[in-house]
Every structure is written in structure tokens, then in C-alpha cells.
Amino acid sequence: MSDAAAIFRAVGLSKNFGGVRAVKDVSLAVAPATVFAIIGPNGAGKSTLLNLISGVHPPDAGTVMFNSLDVTALPPHARVRHGLARTFQKIRLFKQLSVIDNVVAGFHARHRIPAWQYVWHGTAFRADRARCRAEAAELLAFVGLSGRGQALAGALSYGEQRMLEIARALATAPRLLLIDEPAAGLNAAEVEALLERIRVLRQRGMAVVVVEHNMDLVMNVADRVLVMDYGEPLFEGTPAEVQVHPGVIAAYLGAES
């Protein structure tokens, strides 16, 4: 892939935690309107890699480029403002707030009002609030939570909380969405609904990076797959190529490659 074709590019990312090598010399490129999956056995470094991409952890080595901008040193909230959003493996909602207020919180990077109107609420504040709530309602409909806007987030089922976290991330209007283990704890119907929503996001031009253990989901939605093992890249290719690669089979099954 050429530099011009990639919306996101990481080169030579490495991260150690004390004496533990979590990620070593990982490079990847993600094009717009594609789904890029990161897979690997437990402890392969997948979530750490996602943390390096999103800015939760700074890399010990390597660079992160987003839309031709070097964001390696930028914190997560600054990356959000440039169009990079994520969800987490362990759900992080404001559980004592309503469902719709959780989504509205995602609009923090997109408010269009003077700072003083946060203190003295004027016409611009009211218009912005109405816009955010209307768009939040649309996002809730997209993830299948219509009619649940006034419920407390903590009262939702586990699968609904997963969908709410995705809606909140989408509220930031990302061009690159990072999703960490979205199918964890979901039943078969919920996984199918998740698949369809990821496909729709791709059709709308969004790039999606997904870390996932559910191989059926990965093979059904991904355009490219990066396989990691012991913190290092093992193989990258199409889902069909990944399924027959001897090294990948060995990593998952513990066989001799």
C-alpha cells in the first residue's frame, strides 16, 4: 500500500513493560473504508498494540502517522480531535448517566459554541445541545438502542453496553475507529448485528481496526488481518491467506510449523 492510500500508518512500534516485551517492531498500514483485524493467541500483544495506536501508552520505539500527521507524541484526547476513536476490552461507560447522555459525552470534541456559554447558556448553547442530542438519538438507532435513551447505562445488558460504547465512540465523528474485543460476551444474534454495523461503517468510508478472538467475525468482515504472536508480527494477509498459513495454524494450535 502506498503512503497516499493509507489513512493510518505505524512503523516499527515497540513497547516493553519492565523486562516484559509486549510489542516488538510492529508495522501496519490501514486504508480508508477497510476493516483491519488484529488477531493472535492470548498474550500476543494485541491490546498493547491498540493502546500504542490510540495513545494510551507511548511507544519505546517507532512512529504513528494519522492522515499524514505524526501523532506519536499526542495523548489520546488529541488523537480523538484528529479523528481517531476507540472502545475498550473492559467496558468504560458512565453507568450512572442515561444512555443518551453517555453518547452526548462523546461530542466533547465537536461542540460549536463559545466557551463563555458553558457558564451563561445562550442561543448557541441551546442549539448545540439540541444538535448533539438529535445526533445521539440517530447513533442509538444505528446500534439498536432506540427507545433506551433515558435508561441508565448501568441497567443495560452486557451486549447493549457494548453497543452503547460503540455509539459513544462514533459521536466523536472518527475517520478511524479502533474496537477492542467487541464480540466478547455477545450471543450469536448480537454478533451478527455487530458484523452488519461494522460493514455499514466501512461502506460509509470509515476505517475500522478490530482486535478480536472471534474468528468467525474476523473472517467474515476483515479486508486485511495481522496475526501477532509473542508481541511480534507473524503474518499479514487476507482472511483466506491467514486461514491456510502454516505459522498461523501453529501459533493457534501449538503445532510444529
PDB file of C-alpha atoms in Angstrom:
ATOM      1  CA  MET A   1       0.000   0.000   0.000  1.00  0.00           C
ATOM      2  CA  SER A   2       1.307   3.456  -0.902  1.00  0.00           C
ATOM      3  CA  ASP A   3       1.603   6.222   1.676  1.00  0.00           C
ATOM      4  CA  ALA A   4      -1.127   8.128  -0.169  1.00  0.00           C
ATOM      5  CA  ALA A   5      -3.556   5.201   0.147  1.00  0.00           C
ATOM      6  CA  ALA A   6      -3.212   4.774   3.924  1.00  0.00           C
ATOM      7  CA  ILE A   7      -5.187   6.815   6.435  1.00  0.00           C
ATOM      8  CA  PHE A   8      -3.105   5.312   9.230  1.00  0.00           C
ATOM      9  CA  ARG A   9       0.437   4.004   9.325  1.00  0.00           C
ATOM     10  CA  ALA A  10       2.553   2.656  12.184  1.00  0.00           C
ATOM     11  CA  VAL A  11       6.229   1.877  11.679  1.00  0.00           C
ATOM     12  CA  GLY A  12       8.432  -0.167  13.986  1.00  0.00           C
ATOM     13  CA  LEU A  13       6.311   0.082  17.116  1.00  0.00           C
ATOM     14  CA  SER A  14       7.860  -1.481  20.214  1.00  0.00           C
ATOM     15  CA  LYS A  15       6.872  -1.445  23.877  1.00  0.00           C
ATOM     16  CA  ASN A  16       8.383  -3.043  26.978  1.00  0.00           C
ATOM     17  CA  PHE A  17       6.928  -3.150  30.478  1.00  0.00           C
ATOM     18  CA  GLY A  18       9.911  -3.691  32.730  1.00  0.00           C
ATOM     19  CA  GLY A  19      11.509  -6.860  31.428  1.00  0.00           C
ATOM     20  CA  VAL A  20       8.420  -7.931  29.503  1.00  0.00           C
ATOM     21  CA  ARG A  21       8.477  -7.353  25.747  1.00  0.00           C
ATOM     22  CA  ALA A  22       4.828  -6.654  24.925  1.00  0.00           C
ATOM     23  CA  VAL A  23       5.253  -5.412  21.332  1.00  0.00           C
ATOM     24  CA  LYS A  24       8.328  -5.654  19.134  1.00  0.00           C
ATOM     25  CA  ASP A  25       8.852  -3.931  15.775  1.00  0.00           C
ATOM     26  CA  VAL A  26       5.246  -3.965  14.524  1.00  0.00           C
ATOM     27  CA  SER A  27       4.368  -2.053  11.367  1.00  0.00           C
ATOM     28  CA  LEU A  28       0.967  -1.774   9.707  1.00  0.00           C
ATOM     29  CA  ALA A  29      -0.999   0.419   7.327  1.00  0.00           C
ATOM     30  CA  VAL A  30      -4.760   0.891   7.162  1.00  0.00           C
ATOM     31  CA  ALA A  31      -6.605   2.255   4.145  1.00  0.00           C
ATOM     32  CA  PRO A  32      -9.873   4.217   4.306  1.00  0.00           C
ATOM     33  CA  ALA A  33     -13.095   2.208   4.022  1.00  0.00           C
ATOM     34  CA  THR A  34     -11.445  -1.039   5.127  1.00  0.00           C
ATOM     35  CA  VAL A  35     -11.618  -3.334   8.140  1.00  0.00           C
ATOM     36  CA  PHE A  36      -8.197  -4.286   9.507  1.00  0.00           C
ATOM     37  CA  ALA A  37      -8.221  -7.091  12.090  1.00  0.00           C
ATOM     38  CA  ILE A  38      -5.505  -7.845  14.634  1.00  0.00           C
ATOM     39  CA  ILE A  39      -5.578 -11.400  15.954  1.00  0.00           C
ATOM     40  CA  GLY A  40      -3.339 -13.737  17.895  1.00  0.00           C
ATOM     41  CA  PRO A  41      -3.255 -16.063  20.887  1.00  0.00           C
ATOM     42  CA  ASN A  42      -3.731 -14.736  24.420  1.00  0.00           C
ATOM     43  CA  GLY A  43      -0.753 -12.599  25.428  1.00  0.00           C
ATOM     44  CA  ALA A  44       0.255 -11.897  21.828  1.00  0.00           C
ATOM     45  CA  GLY A  45       0.321  -8.119  22.418  1.00  0.00           C
ATOM     46  CA  LYS A  46      -2.870  -7.186  20.579  1.00  0.00           C
ATOM     47  CA  SER A  47      -4.381  -4.859  23.176  1.00  0.00           C
ATOM     48  CA  THR A  48      -0.983  -3.271  23.862  1.00  0.00           C
ATOM     49  CA  LEU A  49      -0.663  -2.538  20.146  1.00  0.00           C
ATOM     50  CA  LEU A  50      -4.110  -0.922  20.196  1.00  0.00           C
ATOM     51  CA  ASN A  51      -3.013   1.173  23.178  1.00  0.00           C
ATOM     52  CA  LEU A  52       0.032   2.353  21.211  1.00  0.00           C
ATOM     53  CA  ILE A  53      -2.144   3.248  18.231  1.00  0.00           C
ATOM     54  CA  SER A  54      -4.649   5.190  20.349  1.00  0.00           C
ATOM     55  CA  GLY A  55      -2.056   6.906  22.550  1.00  0.00           C
ATOM     56  CA  VAL A  56      -2.876   5.214  25.862  1.00  0.00           C
ATOM     57  CA  HIS A  57       0.793   4.153  26.033  1.00  0.00           C
ATOM     58  CA  PRO A  58       3.716   5.915  24.325  1.00  0.00           C
ATOM     59  CA  PRO A  59       5.912   3.571  22.272  1.00  0.00           C
ATOM     60  CA  ASP A  60       9.501   2.910  23.264  1.00  0.00           C
ATOM     61  CA  ALA A  61      10.342   2.987  19.562  1.00  0.00           C
ATOM     62  CA  GLY A  62       8.526   3.611  16.304  1.00  0.00           C
ATOM     63  CA  THR A  63       6.203   6.228  14.825  1.00  0.00           C
ATOM     64  CA  VAL A  64       2.450   6.599  14.413  1.00  0.00           C
ATOM     65  CA  MET A  65       1.108   8.557  11.441  1.00  0.00           C
ATOM     66  CA  PHE A  66      -2.552   9.501  11.028  1.00  0.00           C
ATOM     67  CA  ASN A  67      -3.687  11.395   7.943  1.00  0.00           C
ATOM     68  CA  SER A  68      -0.026  12.222   7.178  1.00  0.00           C
ATOM     69  CA  LEU A  69       0.365  13.787  10.645  1.00  0.00           C
ATOM     70  CA  ASP A  70       2.883  12.389  13.118  1.00  0.00           C
ATOM     71  CA  VAL A  71       0.768  11.729  16.225  1.00  0.00           C
ATOM     72  CA  THR A  72       3.348   9.613  18.080  1.00  0.00           C
ATOM     73  CA  ALA A  73       3.650  12.093  20.937  1.00  0.00           C
ATOM     74  CA  LEU A  74      -0.011  13.117  21.081  1.00  0.00           C
ATOM     75  CA  PRO A  75      -2.194  11.979  24.021  1.00  0.00           C
ATOM     76  CA  PRO A  76      -5.458  10.090  23.355  1.00  0.00           C
ATOM     77  CA  HIS A  77      -7.760  13.134  23.592  1.00  0.00           C
ATOM     78  CA  ALA A  78      -5.696  14.978  20.973  1.00  0.00           C
ATOM     79  CA  ARG A  79      -5.884  11.988  18.643  1.00  0.00           C
ATOM     80  CA  VAL A  80      -9.660  11.972  19.077  1.00  0.00           C
ATOM     81  CA  ARG A  81      -9.779  15.545  17.822  1.00  0.00           C
ATOM     82  CA  HIS A  82      -7.923  14.446  14.693  1.00  0.00           C
ATOM     83  CA  GLY A  83     -10.477  11.688  14.031  1.00  0.00           C
ATOM     84  CA  LEU A  84      -9.237   8.585  15.859  1.00  0.00           C
ATOM     85  CA  ALA A  85     -11.590   6.953  18.388  1.00  0.00           C
ATOM     86  CA  ARG A  86     -11.676   3.628  20.245  1.00  0.00           C
ATOM     87  CA  THR A  87     -13.612   1.313  22.514  1.00  0.00           C
ATOM     88  CA  PHE A  88     -12.095  -0.814  25.264  1.00  0.00           C
ATOM     89  CA  GLN A  89     -11.988  -4.519  26.059  1.00  0.00           C
ATOM     90  CA  LYS A  90     -13.355  -3.705  29.526  1.00  0.00           C
ATOM     91  CA  ILE A  91     -16.406  -1.533  29.023  1.00  0.00           C
ATOM     92  CA  ARG A  92     -15.920   2.047  30.222  1.00  0.00           C
ATOM     93  CA  LEU A  93     -19.296   3.756  30.446  1.00  0.00           C
ATOM     94  CA  PHE A  94     -20.710   6.408  32.760  1.00  0.00           C
ATOM     95  CA  LYS A  95     -23.058   3.877  34.282  1.00  0.00           C
ATOM     96  CA  GLN A  96     -24.957   6.352  36.478  1.00  0.00           C
ATOM     97  CA  LEU A  97     -25.782   8.550  33.485  1.00  0.00           C
ATOM     98  CA  SER A  98     -28.530   7.887  30.987  1.00  0.00           C
ATOM     99  CA  VAL A  99     -27.823   6.075  27.757  1.00  0.00           C
ATOM    100  CA  ILE A 100     -28.267   9.199  25.657  1.00  0.00           C
ATOM    101  CA  ASP A 101     -26.082  11.282  27.982  1.00  0.00           C
ATOM    102  CA  ASN A 102     -23.297   8.728  27.533  1.00  0.00           C
ATOM    103  CA  VAL A 103     -23.450   9.315  23.787  1.00  0.00           C
ATOM    104  CA  VAL A 104     -23.692  13.092  24.181  1.00  0.00           C
ATOM    105  CA  ALA A 105     -20.457  12.910  26.198  1.00  0.00           C
ATOM    106  CA  GLY A 106     -18.762  11.730  23.017  1.00  0.00           C
ATOM    107  CA  PHE A 107     -19.477  15.074  21.358  1.00  0.00           C
ATOM    108  CA  HIS A 108     -16.955  16.845  23.624  1.00  0.00           C
ATOM    109  CA  ALA A 109     -14.569  17.284  20.701  1.00  0.00           C
ATOM    110  CA  ARG A 110     -17.253  18.665  18.383  1.00  0.00           C
ATOM    111  CA  HIS A 111     -19.009  21.442  20.304  1.00  0.00           C
ATOM    112  CA  ARG A 112     -19.559  24.619  18.298  1.00  0.00           C
ATOM    113  CA  ILE A 113     -20.111  27.229  20.985  1.00  0.00           C
ATOM    114  CA  PRO A 114     -18.053  29.974  22.671  1.00  0.00           C
ATOM    115  CA  ALA A 115     -16.529  28.877  25.954  1.00  0.00           C
ATOM    116  CA  TRP A 116     -18.426  31.517  27.952  1.00  0.00           C
ATOM    117  CA  GLN A 117     -21.760  29.925  27.005  1.00  0.00           C
ATOM    118  CA  TYR A 118     -20.931  26.949  29.208  1.00  0.00           C
ATOM    119  CA  VAL A 119     -21.430  29.382  32.102  1.00  0.00           C
ATOM    120  CA  TRP A 120     -24.194  31.608  30.693  1.00  0.00           C
ATOM    121  CA  HIS A 121     -26.348  29.418  28.483  1.00  0.00           C
ATOM    122  CA  GLY A 122     -27.368  31.338  25.388  1.00  0.00           C
ATOM    123  CA  THR A 123     -28.858  30.575  21.999  1.00  0.00           C
ATOM    124  CA  ALA A 124     -25.691  28.912  20.690  1.00  0.00           C
ATOM    125  CA  PHE A 125     -25.536  26.605  23.733  1.00  0.00           C
ATOM    126  CA  ARG A 126     -29.159  25.528  23.333  1.00  0.00           C
ATOM    127  CA  ALA A 127     -28.773  24.942  19.597  1.00  0.00           C
ATOM    128  CA  ASP A 128     -25.609  22.908  20.101  1.00  0.00           C
ATOM    129  CA  ARG A 129     -27.268  20.847  22.842  1.00  0.00           C
ATOM    130  CA  ALA A 130     -30.243  20.104  20.603  1.00  0.00           C
ATOM    131  CA  ARG A 131     -27.957  19.118  17.729  1.00  0.00           C
ATOM    132  CA  CYS A 132     -25.910  16.767  19.910  1.00  0.00           C
ATOM    133  CA  ARG A 133     -28.977  15.064  21.350  1.00  0.00           C
ATOM    134  CA  ALA A 134     -30.546  14.642  17.912  1.00  0.00           C
ATOM    135  CA  GLU A 135     -27.361  13.105  16.522  1.00  0.00           C
ATOM    136  CA  ALA A 136     -27.014  10.953  19.635  1.00  0.00           C
ATOM    137  CA  ALA A 137     -30.517   9.589  19.060  1.00  0.00           C
ATOM    138  CA  GLU A 138     -29.536   8.689  15.482  1.00  0.00           C
ATOM    139  CA  LEU A 139     -26.453   6.859  16.741  1.00  0.00           C
ATOM    140  CA  LEU A 140     -28.532   4.944  19.291  1.00  0.00           C
ATOM    141  CA  ALA A 141     -30.861   3.875  16.489  1.00  0.00           C
ATOM    142  CA  PHE A 142     -27.856   2.758  14.447  1.00  0.00           C
ATOM    143  CA  VAL A 143     -26.610   0.452  17.215  1.00  0.00           C
ATOM    144  CA  GLY A 144     -30.079  -0.904  18.011  1.00  0.00           C
ATOM    145  CA  LEU A 145     -30.801   1.094  21.166  1.00  0.00           C
ATOM    146  CA  SER A 146     -33.765   3.165  20.023  1.00  0.00           C
ATOM    147  CA  GLY A 147     -36.126   3.751  22.902  1.00  0.00           C
ATOM    148  CA  ARG A 148     -33.427   3.136  25.501  1.00  0.00           C
ATOM    149  CA  GLY A 149     -32.100   6.682  25.657  1.00  0.00           C
ATOM    150  CA  GLN A 150     -33.477   7.508  29.090  1.00  0.00           C
ATOM    151  CA  ALA A 151     -32.430   4.238  30.739  1.00  0.00           C
ATOM    152  CA  LEU A 152     -29.367   4.232  32.972  1.00  0.00           C
ATOM    153  CA  ALA A 153     -26.344   2.884  31.149  1.00  0.00           C
ATOM    154  CA  GLY A 154     -25.647   0.531  34.046  1.00  0.00           C
ATOM    155  CA  ALA A 155     -29.086  -1.051  33.615  1.00  0.00           C
ATOM    156  CA  LEU A 156     -28.366  -2.240  30.065  1.00  0.00           C
ATOM    157  CA  SER A 157     -27.466  -5.819  29.285  1.00  0.00           C
ATOM    158  CA  TYR A 158     -23.823  -6.585  28.595  1.00  0.00           C
ATOM    159  CA  GLY A 159     -24.390  -6.698  24.841  1.00  0.00           C
ATOM    160  CA  GLU A 160     -26.277  -3.404  24.906  1.00  0.00           C
ATOM    161  CA  GLN A 161     -23.444  -1.784  26.852  1.00  0.00           C
ATOM    162  CA  ARG A 162     -21.038  -2.925  24.126  1.00  0.00           C
ATOM    163  CA  MET A 163     -23.211  -1.243  21.509  1.00  0.00           C
ATOM    164  CA  LEU A 164     -23.513   1.909  23.615  1.00  0.00           C
ATOM    165  CA  GLU A 165     -19.741   2.197  23.858  1.00  0.00           C
ATOM    166  CA  ILE A 166     -19.515   1.989  20.072  1.00  0.00           C
ATOM    167  CA  ALA A 167     -22.191   4.689  19.722  1.00  0.00           C
ATOM    168  CA  ARG A 168     -20.258   6.971  22.089  1.00  0.00           C
ATOM    169  CA  ALA A 169     -17.058   6.454  20.084  1.00  0.00           C
ATOM    170  CA  LEU A 170     -18.942   7.237  16.858  1.00  0.00           C
ATOM    171  CA  ALA A 171     -20.154  10.501  18.413  1.00  0.00           C
ATOM    172  CA  THR A 172     -16.614  11.861  18.023  1.00  0.00           C
ATOM    173  CA  ALA A 173     -17.022  11.503  14.215  1.00  0.00           C
ATOM    174  CA  PRO A 174     -13.933   9.336  13.732  1.00  0.00           C
ATOM    175  CA  ARG A 175     -12.299   8.510  10.447  1.00  0.00           C
ATOM    176  CA  LEU A 176     -10.535   5.594  12.141  1.00  0.00           C
ATOM    177  CA  LEU A 177     -12.378   3.536  14.760  1.00  0.00           C
ATOM    178  CA  LEU A 178     -10.465   1.102  16.979  1.00  0.00           C
ATOM    179  CA  ILE A 179     -12.598  -1.640  18.557  1.00  0.00           C
ATOM    180  CA  ASP A 180     -11.124  -3.928  21.230  1.00  0.00           C
ATOM    181  CA  GLU A 181     -12.840  -7.335  21.590  1.00  0.00           C
ATOM    182  CA  PRO A 182     -16.310  -6.110  20.522  1.00  0.00           C
ATOM    183  CA  ALA A 183     -17.814  -9.618  20.351  1.00  0.00           C
ATOM    184  CA  ALA A 184     -16.735 -10.651  23.855  1.00  0.00           C
ATOM    185  CA  GLY A 185     -19.798 -11.765  25.819  1.00  0.00           C
ATOM    186  CA  LEU A 186     -22.205 -11.372  22.901  1.00  0.00           C
ATOM    187  CA  ASN A 187     -24.641 -14.061  21.781  1.00  0.00           C
ATOM    188  CA  ALA A 188     -24.870 -15.215  18.159  1.00  0.00           C
ATOM    189  CA  ALA A 189     -27.594 -12.729  17.214  1.00  0.00           C
ATOM    190  CA  GLU A 190     -25.682  -9.842  18.783  1.00  0.00           C
ATOM    191  CA  VAL A 191     -22.502 -10.853  16.940  1.00  0.00           C
ATOM    192  CA  GLU A 192     -24.388 -10.858  13.636  1.00  0.00           C
ATOM    193  CA  ALA A 193     -25.800  -7.398  14.380  1.00  0.00           C
ATOM    194  CA  LEU A 194     -22.289  -6.185  15.233  1.00  0.00           C
ATOM    195  CA  LEU A 195     -20.960  -7.572  11.954  1.00  0.00           C
ATOM    196  CA  GLU A 196     -23.607  -5.722   9.977  1.00  0.00           C
ATOM    197  CA  ARG A 197     -22.851  -2.425  11.690  1.00  0.00           C
ATOM    198  CA  ILE A 198     -19.132  -2.756  11.017  1.00  0.00           C
ATOM    199  CA  ARG A 199     -19.942  -3.413   7.359  1.00  0.00           C
ATOM    200  CA  VAL A 200     -22.101  -0.280   7.224  1.00  0.00           C
ATOM    201  CA  LEU A 201     -19.309   1.821   8.734  1.00  0.00           C
ATOM    202  CA  ARG A 202     -16.943   0.528   6.055  1.00  0.00           C
ATOM    203  CA  GLN A 203     -19.496   1.347   3.354  1.00  0.00           C
ATOM    204  CA  ARG A 204     -19.650   4.887   4.717  1.00  0.00           C
ATOM    205  CA  GLY A 205     -15.897   5.248   4.220  1.00  0.00           C
ATOM    206  CA  MET A 206     -14.700   4.684   7.774  1.00  0.00           C
ATOM    207  CA  ALA A 207     -11.572   2.673   8.516  1.00  0.00           C
ATOM    208  CA  VAL A 208     -12.036   0.160  11.335  1.00  0.00           C
ATOM    209  CA  VAL A 209      -9.306  -1.658  13.262  1.00  0.00           C
ATOM    210  CA  VAL A 210     -10.680  -4.538  15.308  1.00  0.00           C
ATOM    211  CA  VAL A 211      -8.906  -6.717  17.876  1.00  0.00           C
ATOM    212  CA  GLU A 212     -10.919  -9.888  18.221  1.00  0.00           C
ATOM    213  CA  HIS A 213     -10.818 -13.536  19.304  1.00  0.00           C
ATOM    214  CA  ASN A 214     -13.989 -14.474  17.420  1.00  0.00           C
ATOM    215  CA  MET A 215     -12.543 -15.917  14.217  1.00  0.00           C
ATOM    216  CA  ASP A 216     -15.921 -16.212  12.507  1.00  0.00           C
ATOM    217  CA  LEU A 217     -16.407 -12.467  12.924  1.00  0.00           C
ATOM    218  CA  VAL A 218     -12.898 -11.682  11.697  1.00  0.00           C
ATOM    219  CA  MET A 219     -13.087 -13.912   8.651  1.00  0.00           C
ATOM    220  CA  ASN A 220     -16.490 -12.534   7.696  1.00  0.00           C
ATOM    221  CA  VAL A 221     -15.720  -8.829   7.925  1.00  0.00           C
ATOM    222  CA  ALA A 222     -11.968  -8.144   7.664  1.00  0.00           C
ATOM    223  CA  ASP A 223     -10.214  -6.997   4.498  1.00  0.00           C
ATOM    224  CA  ARG A 224      -6.739  -7.480   5.982  1.00  0.00           C
ATOM    225  CA  VAL A 225      -5.608  -9.453   9.026  1.00  0.00           C
ATOM    226  CA  LEU A 226      -2.439  -9.008  11.085  1.00  0.00           C
ATOM    227  CA  VAL A 227      -1.518 -12.051  13.143  1.00  0.00           C
ATOM    228  CA  MET A 228       0.642 -11.432  16.212  1.00  0.00           C
ATOM    229  CA  ASP A 229       2.487 -13.915  18.392  1.00  0.00           C
ATOM    230  CA  TYR A 230       4.668 -13.143  21.424  1.00  0.00           C
ATOM    231  CA  GLY A 231       4.466  -9.415  20.667  1.00  0.00           C
ATOM    232  CA  GLU A 232       5.756  -9.736  17.108  1.00  0.00           C
ATOM    233  CA  PRO A 233       4.043  -9.713  13.706  1.00  0.00           C
ATOM    234  CA  LEU A 234       3.694 -13.283  12.482  1.00  0.00           C
ATOM    235  CA  PHE A 235       1.808 -12.769   9.224  1.00  0.00           C
ATOM    236  CA  GLU A 236      -0.368 -10.231   7.436  1.00  0.00           C
ATOM    237  CA  GLY A 237      -2.735 -11.032   4.599  1.00  0.00           C
ATOM    238  CA  THR A 238      -6.305 -11.567   3.543  1.00  0.00           C
ATOM    239  CA  PRO A 239      -8.562 -13.760   5.678  1.00  0.00           C
ATOM    240  CA  ALA A 240      -8.218 -16.581   3.144  1.00  0.00           C
ATOM    241  CA  GLU A 241      -4.416 -16.374   3.284  1.00  0.00           C
ATOM    242  CA  VAL A 242      -4.402 -16.301   7.078  1.00  0.00           C
ATOM    243  CA  GLN A 243      -6.546 -19.421   7.371  1.00  0.00           C
ATOM    244  CA  VAL A 244      -4.055 -21.583   5.468  1.00  0.00           C
ATOM    245  CA  HIS A 245      -0.768 -20.083   6.673  1.00  0.00           C
ATOM    246  CA  PRO A 246       1.265 -22.789   8.485  1.00  0.00           C
ATOM    247  CA  GLY A 247       2.755 -20.359  11.010  1.00  0.00           C
ATOM    248  CA  VAL A 248      -0.674 -19.057  11.983  1.00  0.00           C
ATOM    249  CA  ILE A 249      -2.038 -22.573  12.378  1.00  0.00           C
ATOM    250  CA  ALA A 250       0.947 -23.462  14.570  1.00  0.00           C
ATOM    251  CA  ALA A 251       0.527 -20.374  16.744  1.00  0.00           C
ATOM    252  CA  TYR A 252      -3.126 -21.159  17.423  1.00  0.00           C
ATOM    253  CA  LEU A 253      -2.909 -24.922  17.700  1.00  0.00           C
ATOM    254  CA  GLY A 254       0.565 -25.242  19.220  1.00  0.00           C
ATOM    255  CA  ALA A 255       1.753 -27.436  16.374  1.00  0.00           C
ATOM    256  CA  GLU A 256       5.138 -27.507  14.673  1.00  0.00           C
ATOM    257  CA  SER A 257       5.052 -25.243  11.634  1.00  0.00           C
TER     258      SER A 257
END
